[in-house]
mmCIF file of C-alpha atoms in Angstrom:
data_model
loop_
_atom_site.group_PDB
_atom_site.id
_atom_site.type_symbol
_atom_site.label_atom_id
_atom_site.label_comp_id
_atom_site.label_asym_id
_atom_site.label_seq_id
_atom_site.Cartn_x
_atom_site.Cartn_y
_atom_site.Cartn_z
ATOM 1 C CA MET A 934 -17.023 34.963 -3.543
ATOM 2 C CA LYS A 935 -19.911 32.514 -3.446
ATOM 3 C CA GLN A 936 -19.474 29.302 -1.565
ATOM 4 C CA HIS A 937 -20.744 26.212 -3.344
ATOM 5 C CA VAL A 938 -22.978 24.031 -1.214
ATOM 6 C CA THR A 939 -21.983 20.389 -1.546
ATOM 7 C CA ILE A 940 -24.176 17.423 -0.697
ATOM 8 C CA SER A 941 -22.491 14.470 0.964
ATOM 9 C CA LEU A 942 -22.536 11.021 -0.601
ATOM 10 C CA TYR A 943 -24.849 9.802 2.164
ATOM 11 C CA TRP A 944 -27.533 12.388 1.384
ATOM 12 C CA LYS A 945 -27.178 11.879 -2.350
ATOM 13 C CA CYS A 946 -27.767 8.157 -1.906
ATOM 14 C CA GLN A 947 -30.711 8.800 0.419
ATOM 15 C CA LEU A 948 -32.408 11.187 -1.986
ATOM 16 C CA ILE A 949 -31.751 9.123 -5.113
ATOM 17 C CA GLY A 950 -32.596 5.775 -3.541
ATOM 18 C CA TRP A 951 -35.892 6.733 -1.945
ATOM 19 C CA SER A 952 -36.878 8.901 -4.928
ATOM 20 C CA VAL A 953 -36.436 5.920 -7.253
ATOM 21 C CA ALA A 954 -38.514 3.738 -4.912
ATOM 22 C CA ALA A 955 -41.246 6.406 -4.648
ATOM 23 C CA LEU A 956 -41.309 6.849 -8.434
ATOM 24 C CA TYR A 957 -41.780 3.112 -8.846
ATOM 25 C CA TRP A 958 -44.681 3.122 -6.420
ATOM 26 C CA GLY A 959 -46.123 6.151 -8.203
ATOM 27 C CA TYR A 960 -45.835 4.401 -11.554
ATOM 28 C CA THR A 961 -47.756 1.381 -10.278
ATOM 29 C CA GLY A 962 -50.533 3.768 -9.170
ATOM 30 C CA TYR A 963 -50.406 5.662 -12.458
ATOM 31 C CA SER A 964 -50.928 2.442 -14.418
ATOM 32 C CA LYS A 965 -54.245 1.910 -12.682
ATOM 33 C CA ALA A 966 -57.478 3.662 -13.604
ATOM 34 C CA GLY A 967 -58.500 6.822 -11.774
ATOM 35 C CA PHE A 968 -54.985 8.099 -11.038
ATOM 36 C CA ASN A 969 -55.026 11.374 -9.063
ATOM 37 C CA TRP A 970 -52.035 13.584 -9.847
ATOM 38 C CA LEU A 971 -52.319 15.610 -6.629
ATOM 39 C CA LEU A 972 -52.434 12.426 -4.580
ATOM 40 C CA GLY A 973 -49.505 11.035 -6.586
ATOM 41 C CA VAL A 974 -47.364 14.092 -5.847
ATOM 42 C CA LEU A 975 -48.279 13.981 -2.163
ATOM 43 C CA GLN A 976 -47.511 10.255 -2.013
ATOM 44 C CA PHE A 977 -44.147 10.790 -3.686
ATOM 45 C CA THR A 978 -43.177 13.710 -1.424
ATOM 46 C CA THR A 979 -44.244 12.034 1.805
ATOM 47 C CA ASP A 980 -42.659 8.708 0.843
ATOM 48 C CA VAL A 981 -39.263 10.318 0.240
ATOM 49 C CA ALA A 982 -39.455 12.535 3.334
ATOM 50 C CA VAL A 983 -40.791 9.934 5.797
ATOM 51 C CA TYR A 984 -38.527 7.055 4.788
ATOM 52 C CA ILE A 985 -35.445 9.261 4.720
ATOM 53 C CA LEU A 986 -36.398 10.406 8.232
ATOM 54 C CA ILE A 987 -36.794 6.820 9.487
ATOM 55 C CA THR A 988 -33.484 5.606 8.064
ATOM 56 C CA HIS A 989 -31.673 8.759 9.138
ATOM 57 C CA LEU A 990 -32.867 8.311 12.716
ATOM 58 C CA TYR A 991 -31.505 4.770 12.560
ATOM 59 C CA ARG A 992 -28.193 6.118 11.237
ATOM 60 C CA CYS A 993 -27.950 8.552 14.165
ATOM 61 C CA PHE A 994 -28.668 5.705 16.580
ATOM 62 C CA ALA A 995 -26.096 3.385 14.938
ATOM 63 C CA LEU A 996 -23.408 6.088 14.959
ATOM 64 C CA LYS A 997 -24.075 6.817 18.631
ATOM 65 C CA GLN A 998 -23.725 3.113 19.439
ATOM 66 C CA GLY A 999 -20.569 2.817 17.345
ATOM 67 C CA TRP A 1000 -21.968 0.076 15.114
ATOM 68 C CA GLN A 1001 -20.062 1.405 12.093
ATOM 69 C CA ASN A 1002 -16.834 0.232 13.786
ATOM 70 C CA LEU A 1003 -17.992 -3.319 14.483
ATOM 71 C CA GLY A 1004 -16.867 -6.384 12.599
ATOM 72 C CA ILE A 1005 -19.358 -8.469 10.663
ATOM 73 C CA ASN A 1006 -19.602 -11.161 13.364
ATOM 74 C CA LYS A 1007 -20.635 -8.597 15.975
ATOM 75 C CA LEU A 1008 -22.729 -6.475 13.616
ATOM 76 C CA LEU A 1009 -25.037 -9.147 12.193
ATOM 77 C CA PRO A 1010 -26.708 -10.061 15.550
ATOM 78 C CA ARG A 1011 -27.579 -6.366 15.948
ATOM 79 C CA LEU A 1012 -28.890 -5.941 12.415
ATOM 80 C CA ILE A 1013 -31.528 -8.675 12.662
ATOM 81 C CA PRO A 1014 -33.579 -7.014 15.440
ATOM 82 C CA ALA A 1015 -32.884 -3.615 13.822
ATOM 83 C CA VAL A 1016 -34.449 -4.828 10.558
ATOM 84 C CA VAL A 1017 -37.521 -6.117 12.408
ATOM 85 C CA ALA A 1018 -37.869 -2.853 14.363
ATOM 86 C CA LEU A 1019 -37.527 -0.731 11.223
ATOM 87 C CA GLY A 1020 -39.970 -3.008 9.421
ATOM 88 C CA LEU A 1021 -42.537 -2.415 12.164
ATOM 89 C CA VAL A 1022 -41.973 1.339 12.026
ATOM 90 C CA TYR A 1023 -42.351 1.199 8.250
ATOM 91 C CA LEU A 1024 -45.570 -0.782 8.664
ATOM 92 C CA PHE A 1025 -47.288 1.646 11.037
ATOM 93 C CA VAL A 1026 -46.109 4.793 9.251
ATOM 94 C CA THR A 1027 -47.114 3.492 5.818
ATOM 95 C CA VAL A 1028 -50.519 2.215 6.946
ATOM 96 C CA LEU A 1029 -51.307 5.528 8.666
ATOM 97 C CA LYS A 1030 -50.192 7.537 5.653
ATOM 98 C CA VAL A 1031 -52.084 5.480 3.097
ATOM 99 C CA TYR A 1032 -55.210 5.260 5.268
ATOM 100 C CA PHE A 1033 -55.487 9.019 5.806
ATOM 101 C CA PHE A 1034 -54.794 9.774 2.152
ATOM 102 C CA ARG A 1035 -57.660 7.477 1.210
ATOM 103 C CA VAL A 1036 -59.963 9.122 3.750
ATOM 104 C CA TRP A 1037 -59.103 12.563 2.363
ATOM 105 C CA PHE A 1038 -59.056 11.820 -1.355
ATOM 106 C CA GLN A 1039 -61.255 8.771 -1.926
ATOM 107 C CA SER A 1040 -64.930 9.655 -1.728
ATOM 108 C CA GLY A 1041 -67.133 7.113 -0.047
ATOM 109 C CA PHE A 1042 -64.231 5.444 1.763
ATOM 110 C CA SER A 1043 -65.597 4.224 5.106
ATOM 111 C CA GLN A 1044 -63.384 1.291 6.142
ATOM 112 C CA SER A 1045 -62.220 1.436 9.766
ATOM 113 C CA PHE A 1046 -58.518 1.794 10.505
ATOM 114 C CA GLY A 1047 -58.452 -1.577 12.255
ATOM 115 C CA ASP A 1048 -59.893 -3.405 9.266
ATOM 116 C CA PHE A 1049 -57.608 -1.502 6.902
ATOM 117 C CA PHE A 1050 -54.592 -2.367 9.050
ATOM 118 C CA ASP A 1051 -55.506 -6.062 9.176
ATOM 119 C CA GLN A 1052 -56.016 -6.128 5.411
ATOM 120 C CA TYR A 1053 -52.609 -4.702 4.466
ATOM 121 C CA ARG A 1054 -50.513 -5.557 7.556
ATOM 122 C CA ASP A 1055 -48.659 -8.597 6.289
ATOM 123 C CA SER A 1056 -47.839 -7.346 2.783
ATOM 124 C CA ILE A 1057 -46.645 -3.936 4.001
ATOM 125 C CA PHE A 1058 -44.578 -5.479 6.825
ATOM 126 C CA VAL A 1059 -42.842 -7.881 4.420
ATOM 127 C CA ALA A 1060 -42.159 -5.019 1.996
ATOM 128 C CA GLY A 1061 -40.791 -2.918 4.856
ATOM 129 C CA VAL A 1062 -38.481 -5.685 6.077
ATOM 130 C CA ARG A 1063 -37.188 -6.196 2.538
ATOM 131 C CA LEU A 1064 -36.555 -2.493 1.966
ATOM 132 C CA MET A 1065 -34.935 -1.915 5.343
ATOM 133 C CA SER A 1066 -32.739 -4.985 4.932
ATOM 134 C CA ILE A 1067 -31.451 -3.620 1.637
ATOM 135 C CA TRP A 1068 -30.858 -0.181 3.165
ATOM 136 C CA LEU A 1069 -29.089 -1.505 6.271
ATOM 137 C CA LEU A 1070 -26.848 -3.869 4.312
ATOM 138 C CA ALA A 1071 -25.901 -1.149 1.828
ATOM 139 C CA TYR A 1072 -25.196 1.357 4.610
ATOM 140 C CA HIS A 1073 -23.114 -0.944 6.807
ATOM 141 C CA MET A 1074 -21.286 -2.638 3.938
ATOM 142 C CA TYR A 1075 -20.225 0.808 2.742
ATOM 143 C CA HIS A 1076 -18.790 1.611 6.177
ATOM 144 C CA TYR A 1077 -17.186 -1.824 6.410
ATOM 145 C CA SER A 1078 -15.492 -1.483 3.024
ATOM 146 C CA ARG A 1079 -14.285 2.023 3.854
ATOM 147 C CA ARG A 1080 -12.860 0.795 7.147
ATOM 148 C CA GLU A 1081 -11.071 -2.092 5.436
ATOM 149 C CA ILE A 1082 -9.654 0.252 2.792
ATOM 150 C CA ASN A 1083 -8.412 2.642 5.497
ATOM 151 C CA ILE A 1084 -6.861 -0.244 7.431
ATOM 152 C CA ALA A 1085 -5.133 -1.526 4.294
ATOM 153 C CA ARG A 1086 -3.898 1.987 3.469
ATOM 154 C CA GLU A 1087 -2.585 2.501 7.003
ATOM 155 C CA ASN A 1088 -0.889 -0.908 7.008
ATOM 156 C CA ALA A 1089 0.761 -0.061 3.697
ATOM 157 C CA ARG A 1090 1.935 3.283 5.081
ATOM 158 C CA LEU A 1091 3.347 1.609 8.197
ATOM 159 C CA SER A 1092 5.028 -1.007 6.015
ATOM 160 C CA VAL A 1093 6.750 1.711 3.975
ATOM 161 C CA ILE A 1094 7.842 3.516 7.147
ATOM 162 C CA THR A 1095 9.179 0.260 8.601
ATOM 163 C CA ARG A 1096 11.003 -0.595 5.382
ATOM 164 C CA ASP A 1097 12.615 2.860 5.212
ATOM 165 C CA ALA A 1098 13.684 2.573 8.849
ATOM 166 C CA GLN A 1099 15.216 -0.854 8.195
ATOM 167 C CA LEU A 1100 17.039 0.409 5.110
ATOM 168 C CA SER A 1101 18.367 3.403 7.040
ATOM 169 C CA ASN A 1102 19.542 1.108 9.820
ATOM 170 C CA LEU A 1103 21.320 -1.183 7.361
ATOM 171 C CA SER A 1104 22.936 1.816 5.679
ATOM 172 C CA ALA A 1105 24.083 3.097 9.081
ATOM 173 C CA GLN A 1106 25.744 -0.298 9.696
ATOM 174 C CA LEU A 1107 27.419 -0.379 6.291
ATOM 175 C CA ASN A 1108 29.266 2.948 6.425
ATOM 176 C CA PRO A 1109 31.255 2.181 9.645
ATOM 177 C CA HIS A 1110 32.021 -1.290 8.268
ATOM 178 C CA PHE A 1111 33.367 0.205 5.060
ATOM 179 C CA LEU A 1112 35.348 2.848 6.984
ATOM 180 C CA PHE A 1113 36.896 0.216 9.274
ATOM 181 C CA ASN A 1114 38.178 -1.857 6.332
ATOM 182 C CA SER A 1115 39.566 1.203 4.559
ATOM 183 C CA LEU A 1116 41.406 2.413 7.670
ATOM 184 C CA ASN A 1117 42.991 -1.022 8.044
ATOM 185 C CA ASN A 1118 44.285 -0.735 4.492
ATOM 186 C CA ILE A 1119 45.808 2.683 5.195
ATOM 187 C CA LYS A 1120 47.341 1.398 8.419
ATOM 188 C CA ALA A 1121 49.185 -1.267 6.437
ATOM 189 C CA LEU A 1122 50.636 1.399 4.114
ATOM 190 C CA ILE A 1123 51.786 4.017 6.621
ATOM 191 C CA ILE A 1124 55.075 2.364 7.587
ATOM 192 C CA ASP A 1125 56.027 0.707 4.305
ATOM 193 C CA ASP A 1126 54.816 3.325 1.817
ATOM 194 C CA PRO A 1127 53.974 6.768 3.320
ATOM 195 C CA LYS A 1128 53.403 8.294 -0.123
ATOM 196 C CA SER A 1129 50.822 5.680 -1.002
ATOM 197 C CA ALA A 1130 49.294 6.126 2.455
ATOM 198 C CA ARG A 1131 48.760 9.836 1.757
ATOM 199 C CA ARG A 1132 47.119 9.002 -1.567
ATOM 200 C CA ALA A 1133 44.987 6.408 0.216
ATOM 201 C CA ILE A 1134 43.848 9.031 2.726
ATOM 202 C CA ASP A 1135 42.835 11.326 -0.157
ATOM 203 C CA LEU A 1136 40.848 8.514 -1.758
ATOM 204 C CA LEU A 1137 39.196 7.649 1.546
ATOM 205 C CA ALA A 1138 38.257 11.299 2.034
ATOM 206 C CA ASP A 1139 36.609 11.314 -1.389
ATOM 207 C CA LEU A 1140 34.785 8.094 -0.633
ATOM 208 C CA LEU A 1141 33.502 9.385 2.681
ATOM 209 C CA ARG A 1142 32.523 12.718 1.160
ATOM 210 C CA ASN A 1143 30.449 10.963 -1.484
ATOM 211 C CA SER A 1144 28.936 8.705 1.142
ATOM 212 C CA LEU A 1145 28.073 11.485 3.577
ATOM 213 C CA TYR A 1146 26.658 13.860 0.979
ATOM 214 C CA SER A 1147 24.387 11.165 -0.403
ATOM 215 C CA GLY A 1148 22.301 11.720 2.734
ATOM 216 C CA ASP A 1149 19.513 9.226 3.342
ATOM 217 C CA ASN A 1150 19.213 8.254 -0.313
ATOM 218 C CA GLN A 1151 19.158 4.476 -0.526
ATOM 219 C CA MET A 1152 19.389 4.554 -4.348
ATOM 220 C CA ILE A 1153 22.125 6.182 -6.437
ATOM 221 C CA SER A 1154 22.858 6.248 -10.145
ATOM 222 C CA VAL A 1155 25.006 3.576 -11.790
ATOM 223 C CA GLU A 1156 27.597 6.219 -12.647
ATOM 224 C CA GLU A 1157 27.924 7.282 -9.003
ATOM 225 C CA GLU A 1158 28.135 3.688 -7.799
ATOM 226 C CA LEU A 1159 30.830 2.826 -10.343
ATOM 227 C CA GLN A 1160 32.831 5.910 -9.362
ATOM 228 C CA LEU A 1161 32.758 4.750 -5.748
ATOM 229 C CA VAL A 1162 33.907 1.304 -6.878
ATOM 230 C CA LYS A 1163 36.784 2.763 -8.918
ATOM 231 C CA ASP A 1164 37.946 4.885 -5.973
ATOM 232 C CA TYR A 1165 37.764 1.872 -3.677
ATOM 233 C CA LEU A 1166 39.702 -0.305 -6.136
ATOM 234 C CA GLU A 1167 42.392 2.359 -6.471
ATOM 235 C CA LEU A 1168 42.602 2.478 -2.684
ATOM 236 C CA GLU A 1169 43.034 -1.279 -2.510
ATOM 237 C CA LYS A 1170 45.511 -1.288 -5.391
ATOM 238 C CA LEU A 1171 47.814 0.980 -3.366
ATOM 239 C CA ARG A 1172 48.012 -1.835 -0.827
ATOM 240 C CA LEU A 1173 48.049 -4.865 -3.136
ATOM 241 C CA GLU A 1174 49.923 -3.211 -6.018
ATOM 242 C CA GLU A 1175 50.328 -5.531 -9.028
ATOM 243 C CA ARG A 1176 48.451 -8.332 -7.282
ATOM 244 C CA LEU A 1177 45.196 -6.514 -8.009
ATOM 245 C CA GLN A 1178 43.912 -5.963 -11.527
ATOM 246 C CA TYR A 1179 40.361 -5.021 -12.423
ATOM 247 C CA HIS A 1180 38.139 -4.589 -15.442
ATOM 248 C CA ILE A 1181 34.702 -2.935 -15.621
ATOM 249 C CA LYS A 1182 32.276 -3.544 -18.474
ATOM 250 C CA THR A 1183 28.750 -2.199 -18.978
ATOM 251 C CA ASN A 1184 26.242 -3.261 -21.644
ATOM 252 C CA ASN A 1185 23.018 -1.539 -22.719
ATOM 253 C CA LEU A 1186 22.538 0.454 -19.536
ATOM 254 C CA PRO A 1187 19.716 3.036 -19.758
ATOM 255 C CA GLN A 1188 20.482 6.551 -18.649
ATOM 256 C CA ASN A 1189 19.784 7.517 -15.042
ATOM 257 C CA MET A 1190 19.436 3.926 -13.881
ATOM 258 C CA ALA A 1191 19.498 3.671 -10.075
ATOM 259 C CA LEU A 1192 20.986 1.000 -7.813
ATOM 260 C CA PRO A 1193 21.019 0.364 -4.064
ATOM 261 C CA ARG A 1194 23.921 2.360 -2.712
ATOM 262 C CA LEU A 1195 27.201 0.395 -2.241
ATOM 263 C CA CYS A 1196 25.774 -2.826 -3.675
ATOM 264 C CA ILE A 1197 28.592 -3.289 -6.255
ATOM 265 C CA GLN A 1198 31.203 -2.019 -3.817
ATOM 266 C CA THR A 1199 30.141 -4.696 -1.339
ATOM 267 C CA LEU A 1200 30.700 -7.424 -3.935
ATOM 268 C CA VAL A 1201 34.080 -5.952 -4.866
ATOM 269 C CA GLU A 1202 35.123 -5.752 -1.230
ATOM 270 C CA ASN A 1203 34.128 -9.386 -0.753
ATOM 271 C CA ALA A 1204 36.059 -10.399 -3.884
ATOM 272 C CA ILE A 1205 39.245 -8.733 -2.607
ATOM 273 C CA LYS A 1206 38.945 -10.024 0.954
ATOM 274 C CA HIS A 1207 38.140 -13.655 0.154
ATOM 275 C CA GLY A 1208 39.667 -13.893 -3.309
ATOM 276 C CA ILE A 1209 42.505 -11.639 -4.386
ATOM 277 C CA SER A 1210 44.152 -11.224 -0.969
ATOM 278 C CA GLN A 1211 44.187 -15.013 -0.519
ATOM 279 C CA GLN A 1212 45.998 -15.608 -3.811
ATOM 280 C CA LYS A 1213 49.789 -15.373 -3.795
ATOM 281 C CA GLN A 1214 49.825 -14.004 -7.317
ATOM 282 C CA GLY A 1215 46.662 -11.948 -6.862
ATOM 283 C CA GLY A 1216 44.356 -11.812 -9.837
ATOM 284 C CA LEU A 1217 41.786 -9.987 -11.916
ATOM 285 C CA ILE A 1218 38.454 -8.719 -10.647
ATOM 286 C CA SER A 1219 35.941 -8.560 -13.465
ATOM 287 C CA ILE A 1220 32.891 -6.341 -12.964
ATOM 288 C CA LYS A 1221 30.086 -6.599 -15.476
ATOM 289 C CA LEU A 1222 26.736 -4.815 -15.672
ATOM 290 C CA ASP A 1223 24.371 -6.128 -18.324
ATOM 291 C CA HIS A 1224 20.858 -4.789 -18.927
ATOM 292 C CA GLU A 1225 18.581 -7.469 -20.339
ATOM 293 C CA PRO A 1226 14.871 -7.092 -21.103
ATOM 294 C CA ASN A 1227 13.208 -6.315 -17.761
ATOM 295 C CA ALA A 1228 16.301 -7.188 -15.711
ATOM 296 C CA LEU A 1229 19.688 -5.846 -14.662
ATOM 297 C CA ILE A 1230 22.438 -8.399 -13.991
ATOM 298 C CA ILE A 1231 25.490 -7.356 -11.968
ATOM 299 C CA SER A 1232 28.358 -9.840 -11.668
ATOM 300 C CA VAL A 1233 31.714 -9.605 -9.906
ATOM 301 C CA SER A 1234 34.231 -12.397 -10.609
ATOM 302 C CA ASN A 1235 37.575 -13.166 -8.994
ATOM 303 C CA PRO A 1236 40.009 -16.106 -8.854
ATOM 304 C CA GLY A 1237 39.643 -18.357 -5.822
ATOM 305 C CA ARG A 1238 37.732 -21.194 -4.258
ATOM 306 C CA LEU A 1239 34.271 -20.814 -2.837
ATOM 307 C CA ASN A 1240 33.863 -21.141 0.911
ATOM 308 C CA PRO A 1241 30.093 -20.774 1.448
ATOM 309 C CA VAL A 1242 30.425 -20.222 5.194
ATOM 310 C CA LYS A 1243 32.883 -17.343 4.863
ATOM 311 C CA GLU A 1244 31.359 -15.891 1.696
ATOM 312 C CA ASN A 1245 27.888 -15.539 3.204
ATOM 313 C CA SER A 1246 28.704 -14.784 6.836
ATOM 314 C CA GLY A 1247 30.180 -11.297 6.510
ATOM 315 C CA LEU A 1248 28.278 -8.177 7.547
ATOM 316 C CA GLY A 1249 28.403 -6.699 4.056
ATOM 317 C CA ILE A 1250 26.863 -9.751 2.330
ATOM 318 C CA ARG A 1251 24.172 -10.252 4.988
ATOM 319 C CA ASN A 1252 23.442 -6.551 4.772
ATOM 320 C CA LEU A 1253 23.220 -6.699 0.964
ATOM 321 C CA ASN A 1254 20.763 -9.611 1.041
ATOM 322 C CA GLU A 1255 18.485 -7.775 3.469
ATOM 323 C CA ARG A 1256 18.611 -4.550 1.496
ATOM 324 C CA LEU A 1257 17.705 -6.298 -1.768
ATOM 325 C CA GLU A 1258 14.767 -8.032 -0.101
ATOM 326 C CA LEU A 1259 13.481 -4.826 1.479
ATOM 327 C CA GLN A 1260 13.989 -2.691 -1.603
ATOM 328 C CA TYR A 1261 12.619 -5.037 -4.267
ATOM 329 C CA LYS A 1262 10.248 -7.365 -2.355
ATOM 330 C CA GLY A 1263 11.426 -10.597 -3.986
ATOM 331 C CA ALA A 1264 12.143 -9.048 -7.409
ATOM 332 C CA ALA A 1265 15.921 -9.195 -6.818
ATOM 333 C CA TYR A 1266 18.265 -11.945 -5.650
ATOM 334 C CA PHE A 1267 21.933 -12.492 -4.858
ATOM 335 C CA VAL A 1268 23.935 -15.687 -5.440
ATOM 336 C CA ILE A 1269 27.589 -16.781 -5.303
ATOM 337 C CA GLY A 1270 28.917 -19.639 -7.410
ATOM 338 C CA GLU A 1271 32.227 -21.171 -8.485
ATOM 339 C CA ALA A 1272 33.410 -22.594 -11.802
ATOM 340 C CA ASN A 1273 36.983 -23.411 -12.882
ATOM 341 C CA ASP A 1274 38.510 -21.715 -9.812
ATOM 342 C CA ILE A 1275 36.590 -18.519 -10.543
ATOM 343 C CA VAL A 1276 34.112 -17.267 -7.941
ATOM 344 C CA THR A 1277 31.273 -15.124 -9.295
ATOM 345 C CA ALA A 1278 28.850 -13.092 -7.180
ATOM 346 C CA THR A 1279 25.697 -12.106 -9.062
ATOM 347 C CA ILE A 1280 22.843 -9.725 -8.383
ATOM 348 C CA LYS A 1281 19.806 -9.906 -10.617
ATOM 349 C CA ILE A 1282 17.204 -7.159 -10.324
ATOM 350 C CA SER A 1283 13.968 -7.702 -12.227
ATOM 351 C CA ARG A 1284 11.542 -5.041 -13.510
ATOM 352 C CA VAL A 1285 14.126 -2.313 -14.151
#
């Protein structure tokens, strides 16, 4: 199998750039009378070869000195003398080349090298400084932009890793918290209602199984989340009996929509702890999921009075706020409000 030889971007730019410059110089000579094709070809070939050699030697020097890793403030003071040095090299090489070509190809040419040098010195030096400035700026700006892109890419990768680690840590906090509350519920049932306690243990086993087998997935489908909520509500209903009623309503939900794991369950848990269990007659928990254009709104309502300190100080609510911020980067928010003795916790997730 033949191996294809590939030319790097650097060499492509070198060849194309200096070839275009040499063609331009050749065209200016061609437009004058007495154009010599052999001399034109030699001029073109030597221009491309010599100026690529000069700039490549500079590249080797710059790489050895590590200039490609310098910031602009440190690089610019080095580029100014480098431009002057390359301009001088360009001057001497170009004058020598042009002078000897004229001696070889122009009959009757008898001007001394010193006079020839003095005649063209300033114009060739200025042209050399201009060309080398363009080359150096293009070369170093390319490296600078690549370095900035790599830094931005690495920072983004580290940000994702950090976010995933934070989400995993929050999830690790949430499962023991949920387990602790559920075990307390079962404890309250064991003496008074052993049969309900056994059913509660079965429900808790299902809840834990679903939680454990979800692995490290931070997002689960709406159907899975609602099943967890229903199991949790049934578990709580064994303890609260007729004091707890609940209703779940969904509107316009697309298929396979994903949510942060345990986000609705956290709101339901908060509604029972600070709402239903504090009411002598209990009450109804209303859970509503409504998909609007470009947004999903999740609300959990319960009878009670809002106590902002208690409502927002629990581990589950603090955890939920952090998870929404990490997962959606400001595109989701969580609020709790009260109206007519009904407390409503709402999550709004945009761009879903």
